[in-house]
Each structure stands twice: as C-alpha cells, then as structure tokens.
Short mmCIF file of C-alpha atoms and ligand atoms in Angstrom, two decimals:
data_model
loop_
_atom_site.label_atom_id
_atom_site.label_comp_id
_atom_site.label_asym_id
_atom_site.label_seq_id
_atom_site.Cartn_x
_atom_site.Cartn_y
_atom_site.Cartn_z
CA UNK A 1 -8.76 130.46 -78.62
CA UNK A 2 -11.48 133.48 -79.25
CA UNK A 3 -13.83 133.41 -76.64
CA UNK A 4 -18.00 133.46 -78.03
CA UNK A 5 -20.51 135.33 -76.79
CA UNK A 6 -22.79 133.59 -78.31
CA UNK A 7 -25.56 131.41 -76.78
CA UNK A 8 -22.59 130.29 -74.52
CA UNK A 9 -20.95 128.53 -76.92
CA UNK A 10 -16.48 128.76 -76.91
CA UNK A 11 -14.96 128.51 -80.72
CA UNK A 12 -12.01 126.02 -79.61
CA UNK A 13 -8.54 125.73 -81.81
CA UNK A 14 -10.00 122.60 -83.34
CA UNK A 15 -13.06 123.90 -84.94
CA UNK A 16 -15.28 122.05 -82.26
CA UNK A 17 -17.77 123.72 -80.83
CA UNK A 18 -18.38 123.06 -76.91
CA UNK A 19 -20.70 124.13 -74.41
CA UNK A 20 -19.69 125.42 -71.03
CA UNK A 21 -22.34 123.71 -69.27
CA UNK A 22 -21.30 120.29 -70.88
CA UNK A 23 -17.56 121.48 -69.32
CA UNK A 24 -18.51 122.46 -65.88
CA UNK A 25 -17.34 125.86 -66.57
CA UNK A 26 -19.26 129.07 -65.69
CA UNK A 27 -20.19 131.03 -68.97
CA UNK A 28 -17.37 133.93 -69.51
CA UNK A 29 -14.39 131.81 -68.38
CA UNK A 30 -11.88 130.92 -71.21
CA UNK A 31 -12.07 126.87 -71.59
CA UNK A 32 -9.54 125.04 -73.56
CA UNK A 33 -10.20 121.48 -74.78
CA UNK A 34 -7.21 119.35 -76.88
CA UNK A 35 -8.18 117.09 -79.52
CA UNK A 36 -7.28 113.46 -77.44
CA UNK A 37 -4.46 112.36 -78.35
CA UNK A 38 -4.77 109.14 -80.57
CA UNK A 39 -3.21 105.35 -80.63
CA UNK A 40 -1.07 105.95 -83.25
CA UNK A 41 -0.80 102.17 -83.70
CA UNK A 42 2.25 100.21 -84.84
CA UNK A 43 4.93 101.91 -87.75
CA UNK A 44 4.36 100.48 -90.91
CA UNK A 45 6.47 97.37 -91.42
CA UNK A 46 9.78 98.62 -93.50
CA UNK A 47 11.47 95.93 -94.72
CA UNK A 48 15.16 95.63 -93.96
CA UNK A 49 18.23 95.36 -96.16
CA UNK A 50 18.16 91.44 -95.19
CA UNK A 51 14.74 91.05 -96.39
CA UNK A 52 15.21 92.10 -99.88
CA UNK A 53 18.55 91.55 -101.07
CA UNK A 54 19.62 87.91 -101.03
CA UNK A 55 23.32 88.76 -100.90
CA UNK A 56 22.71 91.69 -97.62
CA UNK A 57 20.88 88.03 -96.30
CA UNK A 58 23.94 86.20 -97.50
CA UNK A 59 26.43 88.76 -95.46
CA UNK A 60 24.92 88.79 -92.59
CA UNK A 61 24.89 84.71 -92.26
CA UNK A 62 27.88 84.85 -92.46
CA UNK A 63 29.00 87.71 -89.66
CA UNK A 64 26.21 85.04 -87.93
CA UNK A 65 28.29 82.00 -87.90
CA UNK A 66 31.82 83.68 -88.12
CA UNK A 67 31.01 85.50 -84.43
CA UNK A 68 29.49 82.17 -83.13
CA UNK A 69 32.89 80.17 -84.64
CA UNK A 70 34.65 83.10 -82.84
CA UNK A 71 33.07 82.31 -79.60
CA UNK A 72 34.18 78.48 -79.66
CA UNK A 73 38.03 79.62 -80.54
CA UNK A 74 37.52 82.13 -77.26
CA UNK A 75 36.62 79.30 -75.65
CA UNK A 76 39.16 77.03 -76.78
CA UNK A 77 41.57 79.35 -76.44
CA UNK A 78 40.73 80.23 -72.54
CA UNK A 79 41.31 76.74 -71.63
CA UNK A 80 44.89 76.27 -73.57
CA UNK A 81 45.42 79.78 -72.00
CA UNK A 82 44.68 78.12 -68.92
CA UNK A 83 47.45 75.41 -69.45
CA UNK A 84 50.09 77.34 -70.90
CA UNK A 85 50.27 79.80 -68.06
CA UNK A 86 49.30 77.91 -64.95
CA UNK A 87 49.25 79.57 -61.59
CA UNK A 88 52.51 79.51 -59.95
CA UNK A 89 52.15 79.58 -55.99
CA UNK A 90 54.14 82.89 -54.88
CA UNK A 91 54.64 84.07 -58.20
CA UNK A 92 52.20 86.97 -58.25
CA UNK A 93 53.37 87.33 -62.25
CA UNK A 94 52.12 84.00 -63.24
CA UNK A 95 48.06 84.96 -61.61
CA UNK A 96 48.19 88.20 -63.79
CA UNK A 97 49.05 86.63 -67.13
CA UNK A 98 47.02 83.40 -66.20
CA UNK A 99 43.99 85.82 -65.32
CA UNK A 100 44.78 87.84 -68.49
CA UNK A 101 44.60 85.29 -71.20
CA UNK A 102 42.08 83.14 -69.80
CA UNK A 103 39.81 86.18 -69.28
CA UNK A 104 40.65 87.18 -72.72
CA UNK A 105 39.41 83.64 -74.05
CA UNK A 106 36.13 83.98 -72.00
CA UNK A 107 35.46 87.16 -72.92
CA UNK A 108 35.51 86.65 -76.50
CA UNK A 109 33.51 83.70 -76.08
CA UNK A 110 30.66 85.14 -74.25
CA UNK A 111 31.02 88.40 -77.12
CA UNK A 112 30.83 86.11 -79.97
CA UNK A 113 27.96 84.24 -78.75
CA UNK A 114 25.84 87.50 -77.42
CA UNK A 115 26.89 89.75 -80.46
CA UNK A 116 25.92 86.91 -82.70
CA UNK A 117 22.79 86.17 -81.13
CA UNK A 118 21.84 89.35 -81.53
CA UNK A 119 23.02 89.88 -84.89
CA UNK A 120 21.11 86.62 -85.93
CA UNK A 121 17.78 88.64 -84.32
CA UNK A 122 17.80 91.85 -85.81
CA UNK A 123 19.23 90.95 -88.95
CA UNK A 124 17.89 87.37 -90.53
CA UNK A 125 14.82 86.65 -87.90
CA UNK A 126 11.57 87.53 -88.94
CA UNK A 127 10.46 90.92 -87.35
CA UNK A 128 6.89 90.84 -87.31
CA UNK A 129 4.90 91.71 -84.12
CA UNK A 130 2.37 89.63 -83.12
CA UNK A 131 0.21 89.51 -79.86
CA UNK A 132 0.30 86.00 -77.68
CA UNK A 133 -2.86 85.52 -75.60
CA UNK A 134 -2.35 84.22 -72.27
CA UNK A 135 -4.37 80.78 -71.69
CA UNK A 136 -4.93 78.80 -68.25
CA UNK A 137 -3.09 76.30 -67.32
CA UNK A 138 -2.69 73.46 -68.91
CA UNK A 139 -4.02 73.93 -72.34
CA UNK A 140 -6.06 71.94 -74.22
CA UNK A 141 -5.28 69.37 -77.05
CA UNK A 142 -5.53 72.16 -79.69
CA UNK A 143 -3.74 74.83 -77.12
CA UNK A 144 -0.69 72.62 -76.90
CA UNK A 145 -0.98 71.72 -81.24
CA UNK A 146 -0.88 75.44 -81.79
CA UNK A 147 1.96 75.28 -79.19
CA UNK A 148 4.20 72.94 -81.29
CA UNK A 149 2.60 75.03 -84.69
CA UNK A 150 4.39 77.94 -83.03
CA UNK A 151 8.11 76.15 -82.20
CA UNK A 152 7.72 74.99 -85.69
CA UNK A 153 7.24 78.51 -87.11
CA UNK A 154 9.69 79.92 -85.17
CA UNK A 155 12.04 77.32 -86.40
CA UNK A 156 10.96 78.48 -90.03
CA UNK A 157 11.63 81.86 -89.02
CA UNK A 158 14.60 82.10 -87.59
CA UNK A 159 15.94 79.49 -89.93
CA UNK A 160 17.72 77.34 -87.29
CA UNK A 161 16.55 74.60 -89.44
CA UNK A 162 17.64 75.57 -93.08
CA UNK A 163 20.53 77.92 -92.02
CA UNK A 164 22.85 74.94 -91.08
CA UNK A 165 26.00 76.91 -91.03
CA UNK A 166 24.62 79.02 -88.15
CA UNK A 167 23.05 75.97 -86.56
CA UNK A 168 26.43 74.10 -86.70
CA UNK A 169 28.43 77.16 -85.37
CA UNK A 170 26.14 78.16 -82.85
CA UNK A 171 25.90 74.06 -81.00
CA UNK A 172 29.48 74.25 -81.45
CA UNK A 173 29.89 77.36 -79.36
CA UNK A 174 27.12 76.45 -76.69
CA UNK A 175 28.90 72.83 -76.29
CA UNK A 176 32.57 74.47 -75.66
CA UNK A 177 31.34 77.05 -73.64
CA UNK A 178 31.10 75.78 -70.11
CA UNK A 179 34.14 73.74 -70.78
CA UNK A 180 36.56 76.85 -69.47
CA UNK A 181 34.31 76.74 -66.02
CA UNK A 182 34.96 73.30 -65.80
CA UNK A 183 39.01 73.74 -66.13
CA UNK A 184 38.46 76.83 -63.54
CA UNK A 185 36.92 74.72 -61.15
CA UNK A 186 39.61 71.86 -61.37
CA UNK A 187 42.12 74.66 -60.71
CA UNK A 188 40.53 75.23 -57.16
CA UNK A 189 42.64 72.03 -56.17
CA UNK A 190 46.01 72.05 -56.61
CA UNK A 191 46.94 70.00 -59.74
CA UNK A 192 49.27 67.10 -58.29
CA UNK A 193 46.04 65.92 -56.15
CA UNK A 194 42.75 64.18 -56.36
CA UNK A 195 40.00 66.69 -55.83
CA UNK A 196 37.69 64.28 -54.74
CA UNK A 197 40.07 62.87 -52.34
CA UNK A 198 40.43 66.30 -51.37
CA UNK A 199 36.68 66.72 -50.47
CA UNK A 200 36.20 63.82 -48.58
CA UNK A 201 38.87 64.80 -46.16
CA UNK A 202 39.84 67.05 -43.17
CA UNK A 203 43.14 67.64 -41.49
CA UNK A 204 41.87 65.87 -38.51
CA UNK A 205 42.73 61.60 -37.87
CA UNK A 206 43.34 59.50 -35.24
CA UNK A 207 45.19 61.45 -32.04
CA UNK A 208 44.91 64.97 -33.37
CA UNK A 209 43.97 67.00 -30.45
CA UNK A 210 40.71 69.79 -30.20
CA UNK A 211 42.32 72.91 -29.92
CA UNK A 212 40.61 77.14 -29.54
CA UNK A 213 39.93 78.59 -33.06
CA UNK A 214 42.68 81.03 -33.36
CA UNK A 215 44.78 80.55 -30.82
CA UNK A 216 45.29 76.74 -30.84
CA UNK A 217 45.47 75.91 -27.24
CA UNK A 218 44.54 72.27 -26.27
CA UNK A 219 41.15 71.84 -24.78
CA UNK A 220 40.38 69.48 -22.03
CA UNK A 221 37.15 67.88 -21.50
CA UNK A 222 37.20 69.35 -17.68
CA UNK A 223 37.89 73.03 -19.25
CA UNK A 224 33.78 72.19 -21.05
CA UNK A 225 30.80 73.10 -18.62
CA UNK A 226 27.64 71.79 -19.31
CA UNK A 227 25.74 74.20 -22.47
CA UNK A 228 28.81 75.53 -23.21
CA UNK A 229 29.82 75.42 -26.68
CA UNK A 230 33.28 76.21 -28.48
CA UNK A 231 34.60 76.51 -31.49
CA UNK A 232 37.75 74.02 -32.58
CA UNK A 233 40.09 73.54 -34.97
CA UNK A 234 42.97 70.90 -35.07
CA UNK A 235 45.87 71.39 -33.37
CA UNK A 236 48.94 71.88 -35.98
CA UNK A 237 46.74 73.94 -38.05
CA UNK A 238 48.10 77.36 -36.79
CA UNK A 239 51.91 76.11 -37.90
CA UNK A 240 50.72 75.47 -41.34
CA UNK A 241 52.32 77.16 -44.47
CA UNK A 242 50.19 76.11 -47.13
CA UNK A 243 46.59 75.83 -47.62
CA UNK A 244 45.92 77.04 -43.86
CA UNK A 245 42.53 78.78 -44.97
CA UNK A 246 41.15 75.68 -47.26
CA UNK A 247 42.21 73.61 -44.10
CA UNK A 248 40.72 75.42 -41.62
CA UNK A 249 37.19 76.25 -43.74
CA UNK A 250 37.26 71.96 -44.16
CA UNK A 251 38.15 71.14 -40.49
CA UNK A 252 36.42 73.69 -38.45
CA UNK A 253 34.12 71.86 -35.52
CA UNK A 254 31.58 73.24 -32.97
CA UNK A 255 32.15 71.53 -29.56
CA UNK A 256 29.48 70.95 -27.21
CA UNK A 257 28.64 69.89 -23.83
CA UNK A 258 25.37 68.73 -22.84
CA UNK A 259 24.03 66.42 -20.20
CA UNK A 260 24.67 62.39 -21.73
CA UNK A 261 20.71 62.01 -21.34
CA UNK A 262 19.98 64.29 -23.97
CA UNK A 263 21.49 62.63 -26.97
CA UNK A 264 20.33 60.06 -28.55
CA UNK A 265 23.07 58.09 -30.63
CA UNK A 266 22.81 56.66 -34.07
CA UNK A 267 23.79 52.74 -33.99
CA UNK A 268 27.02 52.75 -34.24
CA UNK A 269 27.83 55.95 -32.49
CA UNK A 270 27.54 55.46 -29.24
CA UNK A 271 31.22 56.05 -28.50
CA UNK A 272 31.26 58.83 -30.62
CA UNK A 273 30.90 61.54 -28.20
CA UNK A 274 32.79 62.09 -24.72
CA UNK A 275 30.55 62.64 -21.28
CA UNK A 276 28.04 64.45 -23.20
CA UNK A 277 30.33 66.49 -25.68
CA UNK A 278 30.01 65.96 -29.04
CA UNK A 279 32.09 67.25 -31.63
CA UNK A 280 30.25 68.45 -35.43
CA UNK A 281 31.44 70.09 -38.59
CA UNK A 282 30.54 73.89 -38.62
CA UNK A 283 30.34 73.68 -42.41
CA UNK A 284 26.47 73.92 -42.84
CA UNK A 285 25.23 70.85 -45.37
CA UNK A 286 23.50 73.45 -47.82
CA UNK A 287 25.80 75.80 -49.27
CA UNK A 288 28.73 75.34 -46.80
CA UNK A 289 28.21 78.65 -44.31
CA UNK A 290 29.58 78.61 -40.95
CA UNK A 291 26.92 77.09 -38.92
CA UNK A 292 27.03 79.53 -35.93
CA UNK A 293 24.45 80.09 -33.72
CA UNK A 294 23.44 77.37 -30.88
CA UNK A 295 20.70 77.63 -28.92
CA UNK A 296 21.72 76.22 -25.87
CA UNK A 297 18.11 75.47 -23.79
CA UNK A 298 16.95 73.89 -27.21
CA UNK A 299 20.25 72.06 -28.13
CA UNK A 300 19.46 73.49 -31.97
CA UNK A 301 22.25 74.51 -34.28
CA UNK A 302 21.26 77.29 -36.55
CA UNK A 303 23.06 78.58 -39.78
CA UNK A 304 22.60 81.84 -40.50
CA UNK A 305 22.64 82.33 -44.00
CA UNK A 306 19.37 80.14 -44.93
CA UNK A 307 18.03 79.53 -41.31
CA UNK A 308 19.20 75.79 -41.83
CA UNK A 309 18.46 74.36 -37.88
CA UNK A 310 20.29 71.14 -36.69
CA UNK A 311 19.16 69.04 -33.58
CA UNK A 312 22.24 68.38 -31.58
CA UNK A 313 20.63 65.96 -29.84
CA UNK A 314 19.63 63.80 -32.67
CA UNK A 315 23.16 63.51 -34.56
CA UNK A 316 22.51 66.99 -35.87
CA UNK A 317 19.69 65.92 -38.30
CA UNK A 318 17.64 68.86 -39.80
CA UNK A 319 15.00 70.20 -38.49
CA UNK A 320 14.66 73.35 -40.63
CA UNK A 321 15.23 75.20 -43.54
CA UNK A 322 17.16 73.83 -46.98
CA UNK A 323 19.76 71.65 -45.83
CA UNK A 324 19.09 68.14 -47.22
CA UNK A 325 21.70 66.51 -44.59
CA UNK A 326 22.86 66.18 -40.77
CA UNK A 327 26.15 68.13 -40.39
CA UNK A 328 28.66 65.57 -40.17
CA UNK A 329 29.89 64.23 -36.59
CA UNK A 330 33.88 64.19 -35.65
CA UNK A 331 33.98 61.08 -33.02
CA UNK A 332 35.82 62.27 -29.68
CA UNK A 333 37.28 60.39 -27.35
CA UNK A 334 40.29 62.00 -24.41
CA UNK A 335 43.94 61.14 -23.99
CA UNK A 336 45.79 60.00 -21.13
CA UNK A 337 46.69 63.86 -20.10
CA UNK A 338 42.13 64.73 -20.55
CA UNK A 339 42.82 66.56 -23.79
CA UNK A 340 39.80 65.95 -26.00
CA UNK A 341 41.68 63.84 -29.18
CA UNK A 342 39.33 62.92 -32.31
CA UNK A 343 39.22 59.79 -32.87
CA UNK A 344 39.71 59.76 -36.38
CA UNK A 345 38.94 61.92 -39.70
CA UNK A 346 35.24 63.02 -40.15
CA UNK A 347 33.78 59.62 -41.76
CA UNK A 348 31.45 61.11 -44.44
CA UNK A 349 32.30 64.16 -46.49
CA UNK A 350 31.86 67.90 -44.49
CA UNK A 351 29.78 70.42 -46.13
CA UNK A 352 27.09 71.28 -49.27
CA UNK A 353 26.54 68.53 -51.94
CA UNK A 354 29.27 67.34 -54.57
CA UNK A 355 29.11 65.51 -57.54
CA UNK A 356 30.53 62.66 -55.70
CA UNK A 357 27.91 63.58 -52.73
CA UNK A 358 24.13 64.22 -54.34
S1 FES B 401 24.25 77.59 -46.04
FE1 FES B 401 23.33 77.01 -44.25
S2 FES B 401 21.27 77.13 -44.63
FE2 FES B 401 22.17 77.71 -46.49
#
C-alpha cells in the first residue's frame, strides 16, 4: 500500500480510495482496508454420474439392494450362528466362537443396512438443497397439505416408491433385524426353562430363613432394634453353584424394624410383617437398581440411581421419582427357634416392568 499525501487521502491495494477521518486514523499513519470478504453462495449444482447415465443409475440400485439383502443374510445368519454354537456353561471355547459368529452376523447386518443407506443417499437421492422454514406449532390446514406435498416428494425423490427392489430389500432387512436381539435376550435364561417362570420367581418359599447378605448367618427377630434396617438374602444361597449372582440380584430383601403403629397394611396383609419388621425386595420397580438408602426418621426408601422414594409405611408405594410400582413385599413370619422365616415366595414379580408385567 503507497501511502498519499494528498488531501489526506491513502491509495489502498484495491483501488479504493479512503479517507482517514472516515477510518479514525490520524493523517500520516499507514491504514489498510481488505475488500470484505463475500458469501460466495452455494457451488453450482454438478450433476453426478447417477444423474446422467441410466446404466451408472442402474449400478448403483443394485449395490443398493444387494448391501440391504446382505444385511438380512447377516442377520439371519447371527441367529443360526446363535444355534449352532450355543454357550456351553464352563466351556470358555464355546462363548468365544458363539460371540464370534454371532457378532460376525450382526455386524454385517448393521454394515449392510448403514453402507446401503448411505449409498442409496449420495448416489440415487436427489441432491438438491433447499431451505425449510420453521412454522409454529401446529400448522395450519395448508401447513400440514404442504407437509404431506413434501413426504410425497420425498417419496418421488428418493424413489422408495418406484425403486421396488430397494424397497423390498430394505423392509426385508429392517424386519429381520431386531430378530438377533430377540434370540440374545432369550439366551439370558438358560434354555431348558421358562423365562417367564423365571421372572416371576425368587429363591425364597415357605420356611426359608432371613439370613446377613454375605455371610449368611440366620437373623432373629430379637437380633432387629427398632429403625434398624438390614440387608437379607436367603439362607442356602451362599452354598449355591449355579446361578448364585442371578439368584441373589432376584432375592435380595431390605429388612426393617419399625414401631407396629407406623404401618399401615394393605387388606390382606396384615400378617405380612412380624412386630413391626417388614421384609421388601431391594430391586427398585424402575429399572431394577439396588434400592439402598433408608431414611430411618421418615421410614422412606430411596433408590439411588433415579431418586425413586418408597414409603415403608404404606406397603412401599411411591412417593417419588419414575417408578410406576410399590417394591414388592416378602411376608415374614418367625420359627419356633425366633429366626425370621418368609412365609412364602414374593407373590407378585420383583423388579422393573416385563412384557408379562406392563
Ligand atoms: S432404578 Fe430406581 S429409580 Fe430408576
């Protein structure tokens, strides 16, 4: 930039010609102005290889459908996988290969389905830009025509419509797909049992004494002081094998002690608790966290994960937070030694929601 001595004018790189008083800038000093930079606006549309040759079109339909086809044989195959090696308990071979196919399957199924999808996009979709103006809720008639206009171009677009071979592949993949979750989540159970049955019962029946979570030792109903609380599992838990863990998440129970005037029975229950101690299931209602936090000068219950509160003096019924349902009640009764002894298995499901349990 050459400075101008001129009438305090500065001859700028442009061509412009600017005065320093119009800059702020005392005559003498060296001022540099850029041209502003301008929206340079969208590219020009270039047409791709898709849009003007019918066979490039043709091609890429049919990568489409093929990786969408692909994705319903992953799925397919992650369920026989599934079958043909199941899960043998101790053999620490049979969870690698079972693992390895059926993740194989998946894998390939979720692949064929994004890779497609994306193919389908960039390749046979329209690629125009367009601007969508955002309207107050709810629209008006002609808000909510220009609505069902725009489904109905977009169906015309992306030829979901007219391109029935991707249509086909791509309803065939999206209907097999969650079907390898589903054969996943039978395999939580083992196979030789009824998962529902499963669900809807704990270790604990008739007899089955309240024992210390770990260490199993009985628990009498003089060894409870009033506000105390414990936690309980049932006894013969500690000498199983098998299934200890799924056992003890089902069957775990908060014990506690309050003073008989405080609670306030459901018909039915009145013989439910012993001397003021009642016996719950620590598996909280929503999502199935250990309920662990009792607030003994309240008598509330709280679960920590979602602030779920239960009021132990009304059967445990919520009083808080996003559990839809009491926690379940284990009725106690004592033996002829004072042990505390349930008097039978929980008599409603324990824990979050099933699709036996809405
Ligand atoms: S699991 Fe208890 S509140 Fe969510």
């Amino acid at each position: 930039m050459a400075q101008d001595d001129n009438g305090g004018k500065d001859s700028v790189s442009s061509g412009q010609h600017v005065s320093h008083d119009a800059l702020g800038a005392s005559p003498g000093t060296a001022v540099i102005v850029r041209d502003a930079v301008q929206d340079p606006g969208l590219p020009p549309h270039r047409p791709r290889t898709t849009d003007i040759n019918p066979k490039a079109e043709k091609r890429a339909e049919r990568v489409v459908y093929t990786l969408f086809y692909l994705s319903l044989a992953g799925s397919i195959f992650a369920i026989a996988a599934y079958i043909a090696f199941p899960i043998i308990e101790g053999d620490s071979g049979s969870v690698r290969l079972n693992n390895m196919f059926v993740g194989l399957g998946m894998t390939l199924a979720l692949l064929g389905l994004g890779v497609g999808a994306v193919h389908w996009g960039k390749a046979l979709m329209h690629d125009h830009e367009g601007i969508d103006i955002r309207h107050p809720q709810p629209g008006t008639t002609e808000e909510r025509a220009a609505a069902i206009n725009v489904i109905d171009e977009a169906n015309r677009e992306s030829g979901f419509g007219r391109r029935t071979m991707i249509r086909n592949s791509l309803l065939g993949a999206l209907i097999v797909f969650p079907l390898p979750a589903v054969v996943l989540f039978r395999g939580l159970a083992p196979m030789d049992q009824d998962p529902v049955a499963l669900l809807k019962h704990t270790m604990w029946e008739k007899g089955t004494r309240l024992t210390h979570d770990p260490s199993g030792v009985p628990i009498k109903a003089s060894d409870l002081t009033l506000g105390s609380s414990v936690q309980v599992i049932p006894e013969g838990l500690a000498e199983l094998e098998h299934h200890k863990i799924e056992e003890k998440a089902k069957a775990a129970v908060l014990l506690m002690r309050l003073d008989p005037k405080d609670l306030n029975p459901l018909p039915g229950r009145e013989t439910w608790a012993y001397d003021g101690i009642v016996a719950y299931s620590k598996v909280c209602t929503h999502v199935g966290c250990p309920v662990a936090l009792y607030e003994q000068q309240k008598h509330h219950l709280l679960c920590p994960c979602h602030q779920s509160q239960f009021d132990v003096t009304n059967n445990c019924e919520v009083i808080f937070g996003p559990a839809k349902r009491a926690l379940p009640q284990l009725p106690i009764t004592v033996d002829s030694e004072g042990y505390l002894i349930a008097q039978s298995d929980f008599t409603e499901p324990v824990g979050p929601s099933f699709w036996e349990r809405a």
